[in-house]
XYZ file of N, CA and C in Angstrom:
354
model
N 30.966 -5.060 15.633
C 32.142 -5.289 16.447
C 32.305 -6.778 16.756
N 31.232 -7.437 17.132
C 31.347 -8.859 17.443
C 31.739 -9.664 16.211
N 31.251 -9.252 15.041
C 31.642 -9.923 13.802
C 33.150 -9.803 13.590
N 33.693 -8.622 13.860
C 35.125 -8.405 13.674
C 35.932 -9.283 14.627
N 35.514 -9.350 15.883
C 36.221 -10.194 16.849
C 36.102 -11.653 16.432
N 34.907 -12.067 16.005
C 34.710 -13.439 15.558
C 35.585 -13.775 14.362
N 35.711 -12.842 13.442
C 36.561 -13.058 12.266
C 38.016 -13.229 12.681
N 38.459 -12.443 13.646
C 39.852 -12.528 14.093
C 40.125 -13.866 14.782
N 39.093 -14.476 15.342
C 39.279 -15.736 16.059
C 39.028 -16.960 15.178
N 38.726 -16.748 13.913
C 38.396 -17.842 13.011
C 39.528 -18.874 12.951
N 39.208 -20.161 13.140
C 40.259 -21.186 13.108
C 40.880 -21.357 11.721
N 40.192 -20.912 10.674
C 40.736 -21.044 9.318
C 41.626 -19.861 8.945
N 41.618 -18.842 9.769
C 42.427 -17.653 9.497
C 43.860 -17.907 9.953
N 44.870 -17.564 9.126
C 46.261 -17.777 9.550
C 46.616 -16.914 10.759
N 47.541 -17.419 11.564
C 47.969 -16.702 12.765
C 48.706 -15.421 12.392
N 48.393 -14.361 13.103
C 49.043 -13.066 12.916
C 49.931 -12.843 14.129
N 51.211 -12.547 13.918
C 52.119 -12.399 15.059
C 51.769 -11.211 15.942
N 50.870 -10.342 15.493
C 50.433 -9.226 16.327
C 49.266 -9.634 17.228
N 48.905 -10.903 17.226
C 47.812 -11.377 18.068
C 48.359 -11.967 19.357
N 47.586 -11.861 20.429
C 48.044 -12.401 21.716
C 48.077 -13.929 21.723
N 49.031 -14.444 22.483
C 49.171 -15.892 22.645
C 48.651 -16.307 24.017
N 48.169 -17.527 24.155
C 47.721 -17.993 25.466
C 48.822 -17.826 26.513
N 48.430 -17.339 27.681
C 49.381 -17.133 28.771
C 49.962 -15.734 28.831
N 49.824 -14.963 27.747
C 50.325 -13.588 27.787
C 49.438 -12.754 28.702
N 49.928 -11.583 29.067
C 49.249 -10.773 30.069
C 48.897 -9.396 29.523
N 47.688 -8.962 29.796
C 47.231 -7.625 29.442
C 46.977 -6.855 30.729
N 47.413 -5.606 30.759
C 47.105 -4.746 31.894
C 46.120 -3.685 31.414
N 45.076 -3.471 32.179
C 44.045 -2.514 31.809
C 44.008 -1.374 32.808
N 44.003 -0.186 32.273
C 43.934 1.007 33.107
C 42.560 1.662 33.008
N 41.656 1.026 32.293
C 40.320 1.585 32.097
C 39.335 0.938 33.065
N 38.267 1.646 33.395
C 37.245 1.028 34.250
C 36.581 -0.139 33.512
N 36.139 -1.142 34.265
C 35.590 -2.356 33.653
C 34.325 -2.090 32.842
N 33.633 -0.994 33.077
C 32.418 -0.701 32.325
C 32.714 0.059 31.021
N 33.961 0.433 30.782
C 34.332 1.144 29.555
C 34.248 0.167 28.380
N 33.616 0.569 27.291
C 33.390 -0.336 26.160
C 34.702 -0.838 25.560
N 35.703 0.026 25.503
C 36.996 -0.403 24.966
C 37.621 -1.459 25.870
N 37.553 -1.228 27.175
C 38.118 -2.193 28.128
C 37.376 -3.513 28.023
N 36.068 -3.454 27.985
C 35.265 -4.681 27.948
C 35.573 -5.497 26.688
N 35.694 -4.815 25.557
C 35.988 -5.503 24.300
C 37.340 -6.200 24.358
N 38.368 -5.460 24.791
C 39.700 -6.058 24.868
C 39.763 -7.148 25.930
N 39.074 -6.946 27.042
C 39.054 -7.958 28.101
C 38.506 -9.279 27.560
N 37.356 -9.219 26.903
C 36.747 -10.441 26.376
C 37.610 -11.072 25.291
N 38.193 -10.239 24.439
C 39.062 -10.758 23.382
C 40.272 -11.468 23.983
N 40.925 -10.823 24.952
C 42.126 -11.413 25.556
C 41.786 -12.701 26.312
N 40.691 -12.693 27.046
C 40.291 -13.902 27.768
C 39.967 -15.035 26.792
N 39.347 -14.692 25.657
C 39.024 -15.719 24.661
C 40.283 -16.300 24.022
N 41.390 -15.584 24.094
C 42.668 -16.058 23.549
C 43.497 -16.787 24.603
N 42.964 -16.931 25.819
C 43.684 -17.635 26.875
C 44.703 -16.771 27.599
N 44.499 -15.460 27.562
C 45.435 -14.527 28.204
C 44.952 -14.166 29.605
N 45.859 -13.601 30.387
C 45.543 -13.123 31.726
C 45.281 -11.624 31.653
N 44.383 -11.139 32.508
C 44.062 -9.713 32.544
C 44.323 -9.193 33.947
N 45.064 -8.088 34.045
C 45.336 -7.421 35.318
C 44.684 -6.050 35.255
N 43.925 -5.719 36.273
C 43.275 -4.410 36.344
C 44.116 -3.510 37.228
N 44.394 -2.325 36.742
C 45.235 -1.387 37.478
C 44.509 -0.056 37.607
N 45.148 0.883 38.240
C 44.635 2.239 38.377
C 45.805 3.203 38.287
N 45.504 4.472 38.152
C 46.560 5.483 38.007
C 47.565 5.385 39.152
N 47.091 5.199 40.367
C 47.976 5.125 41.537
C 48.959 3.965 41.477
N 48.522 2.846 40.928
C 49.319 1.621 40.966
C 49.930 1.251 39.622
N 49.638 2.029 38.603
C 50.027 1.662 37.240
C 51.529 1.434 37.099
N 52.326 2.350 37.604
C 53.783 2.242 37.482
C 54.289 0.958 38.154
N 53.815 0.697 39.355
C 54.228 -0.518 40.070
C 53.722 -1.783 39.377
N 52.482 -1.717 38.870
C 51.920 -2.881 38.178
C 52.688 -3.203 36.899
N 53.149 -2.165 36.193
C 53.957 -2.403 34.990
C 55.231 -3.163 35.343
N 55.895 -2.728 36.406
C 57.138 -3.388 36.822
C 56.869 -4.801 37.350
N 55.808 -4.949 38.109
C 55.508 -6.242 38.734
C 55.049 -7.294 37.713
N 54.155 -6.916 36.816
C 53.532 -7.893 35.917
C 54.180 -7.972 34.534
N 54.881 -6.936 34.114
C 55.537 -6.872 32.801
C 54.617 -7.384 31.685
N 53.533 -6.660 31.428
C 52.547 -7.124 30.448
C 53.059 -7.073 29.011
N 52.517 -7.955 28.198
C 52.795 -7.911 26.767
C 51.801 -6.991 26.061
N 50.663 -6.737 26.695
C 49.589 -5.946 26.104
C 49.055 -4.952 27.124
N 48.624 -3.791 26.636
C 47.971 -2.793 27.497
C 46.760 -2.244 26.757
N 45.731 -1.931 27.495
C 44.586 -1.255 26.897
C 44.443 0.094 27.596
N 44.557 1.138 26.790
C 44.521 2.512 27.284
C 43.712 3.359 26.317
N 43.437 4.567 26.710
C 42.839 5.552 25.815
C 43.830 6.697 25.660
N 43.694 7.506 24.617
C 44.671 8.578 24.370
C 44.917 9.495 25.566
N 43.900 9.800 26.329
C 44.076 10.713 27.468
C 45.077 10.149 28.477
N 45.040 8.866 28.701
C 45.983 8.235 29.632
C 47.406 8.360 29.089
N 47.574 8.102 27.803
C 48.905 8.225 27.201
C 49.412 9.662 27.265
N 48.510 10.632 27.103
C 48.900 12.040 27.224
C 49.416 12.329 28.631
N 48.737 11.803 29.642
C 49.182 12.023 31.025
C 50.546 11.384 31.279
N 50.752 10.190 30.750
C 52.043 9.524 30.904
C 53.125 10.349 30.216
N 52.846 10.804 28.999
C 53.824 11.607 28.250
C 54.147 12.904 28.982
N 53.138 13.551 29.550
C 53.385 14.795 30.300
C 54.262 14.523 31.516
N 54.032 13.412 32.199
C 54.856 13.059 33.353
C 56.303 12.816 32.964
N 56.503 12.131 31.845
C 57.865 11.869 31.363
C 58.536 13.174 30.961
N 57.823 14.027 30.240
C 58.381 15.312 29.814
C 58.746 16.180 31.012
N 57.902 16.203 32.030
C 58.200 16.978 33.243
C 59.462 16.459 33.921
N 59.600 15.140 33.965
C 60.782 14.544 34.597
C 62.051 14.917 33.831
N 62.000 14.852 32.513
C 63.157 15.227 31.702
C 63.453 16.721 31.806
N 62.419 17.541 31.888
C 62.609 18.992 31.970
C 63.334 19.390 33.247
N 63.198 18.597 34.291
C 63.868 18.916 35.553
C 65.241 18.242 35.650
N 65.677 17.597 34.572
C 66.963 16.900 34.567
C 68.125 17.829 34.273
N 69.304 17.254 34.227
C 70.527 18.018 33.964
C 70.571 18.459 32.497
N 71.562 19.287 32.176
C 71.728 19.763 30.801
C 72.013 18.596 29.854
N 72.749 17.609 30.333
C 73.052 16.432 29.508
C 71.766 15.674 29.178
N 70.926 15.471 30.187
C 69.657 14.771 29.981
C 68.797 15.544 28.991
N 68.703 16.849 29.169
C 67.901 17.674 28.259
C 68.440 17.583 26.834
N 69.757 17.588 26.685
C 70.366 17.479 25.362
C 70.073 16.141 24.702
N 70.163 15.066 25.483
C 69.866 13.737 24.951
C 68.403 13.617 24.531
N 67.520 14.159 25.342
C 66.092 14.126 25.009
C 65.848 14.881 23.708
N 66.481 16.035 23.573
C 66.321 16.837 22.350
C 66.836 16.062 21.133
N 67.993 15.418 21.269
C 68.574 14.632 20.179
C 67.665 13.466 19.792
N 67.209 12.701 20.785
C 66.372 11.538 20.495
C 65.017 11.944 19.911
N 64.471 13.053 20.396
C 63.195 13.536 19.866
C 63.351 13.953 18.408
N 64.423 14.680 18.103
C 64.672 15.108 16.721
C 64.895 13.902 15.811
N 65.636 12.912 16.291
C 65.893 11.704 15.505
C 64.593 10.961 15.216
N 63.753 10.829 16.219
C 62.477 10.142 16.056
C 61.571 10.894 15.083
N 61.529 12.211 15.208
C 60.709 13.026 14.312
C 61.176 12.861 12.870
N 62.476 12.897 12.660
C 63.042 12.735 11.323
C 62.725 11.349 10.752
N 62.852 10.317 11.573
C 62.535 8.957 11.123
C 61.069 8.853 10.717
N 60.172 9.432 11.521
C 58.747 9.390 11.198
C 58.455 10.088 9.877
N 59.118 11.222 9.628
C 58.921 11.937 8.358
C 59.382 11.083 7.186
N 60.530 10.438 7.328
C 61.043 9.577 6.256
C 60.136 8.370 6.026
N 59.599 7.813 7.095
C 58.684 6.678 6.957
C 57.426 7.080 6.195
N 56.916 8.286 6.458
C 55.720 8.766 5.752
C 56.017 8.996 4.279
N 57.201 9.506 3.979
C 57.576 9.765 2.586
C 57.688 8.451 1.816
N 58.245 7.411 2.448
C 58.413 6.115 1.790
C 57.089 5.449 1.463
N 56.054 5.748 2.202
C 54.737 5.130 1.961
C 54.106 5.807 0.820
């Protein structure tokens, strides 16, 4: 793992636009002792980025307040966020439900076409 991080930071390696720039901000929702969090924390700090630590209670407010360019999460957290969004849409009006259905179908179709093109 350290070799991979070192390779990504190599001064002879061309810049990748998917890499963080100095001054950008990462928000972390993982505990500081989590290996994924620790790896991303050290990587982001080595790139001159800022790190904000959040929690489930404050995550929504922290997103609005800090507007991060990067986030470090695990799949379970994303599942919880998705369930919350789905619950909110499910309690919406018929128009909202229809729009969600349309956008979901459009996204699914696009993903299928993208897989076929590869």
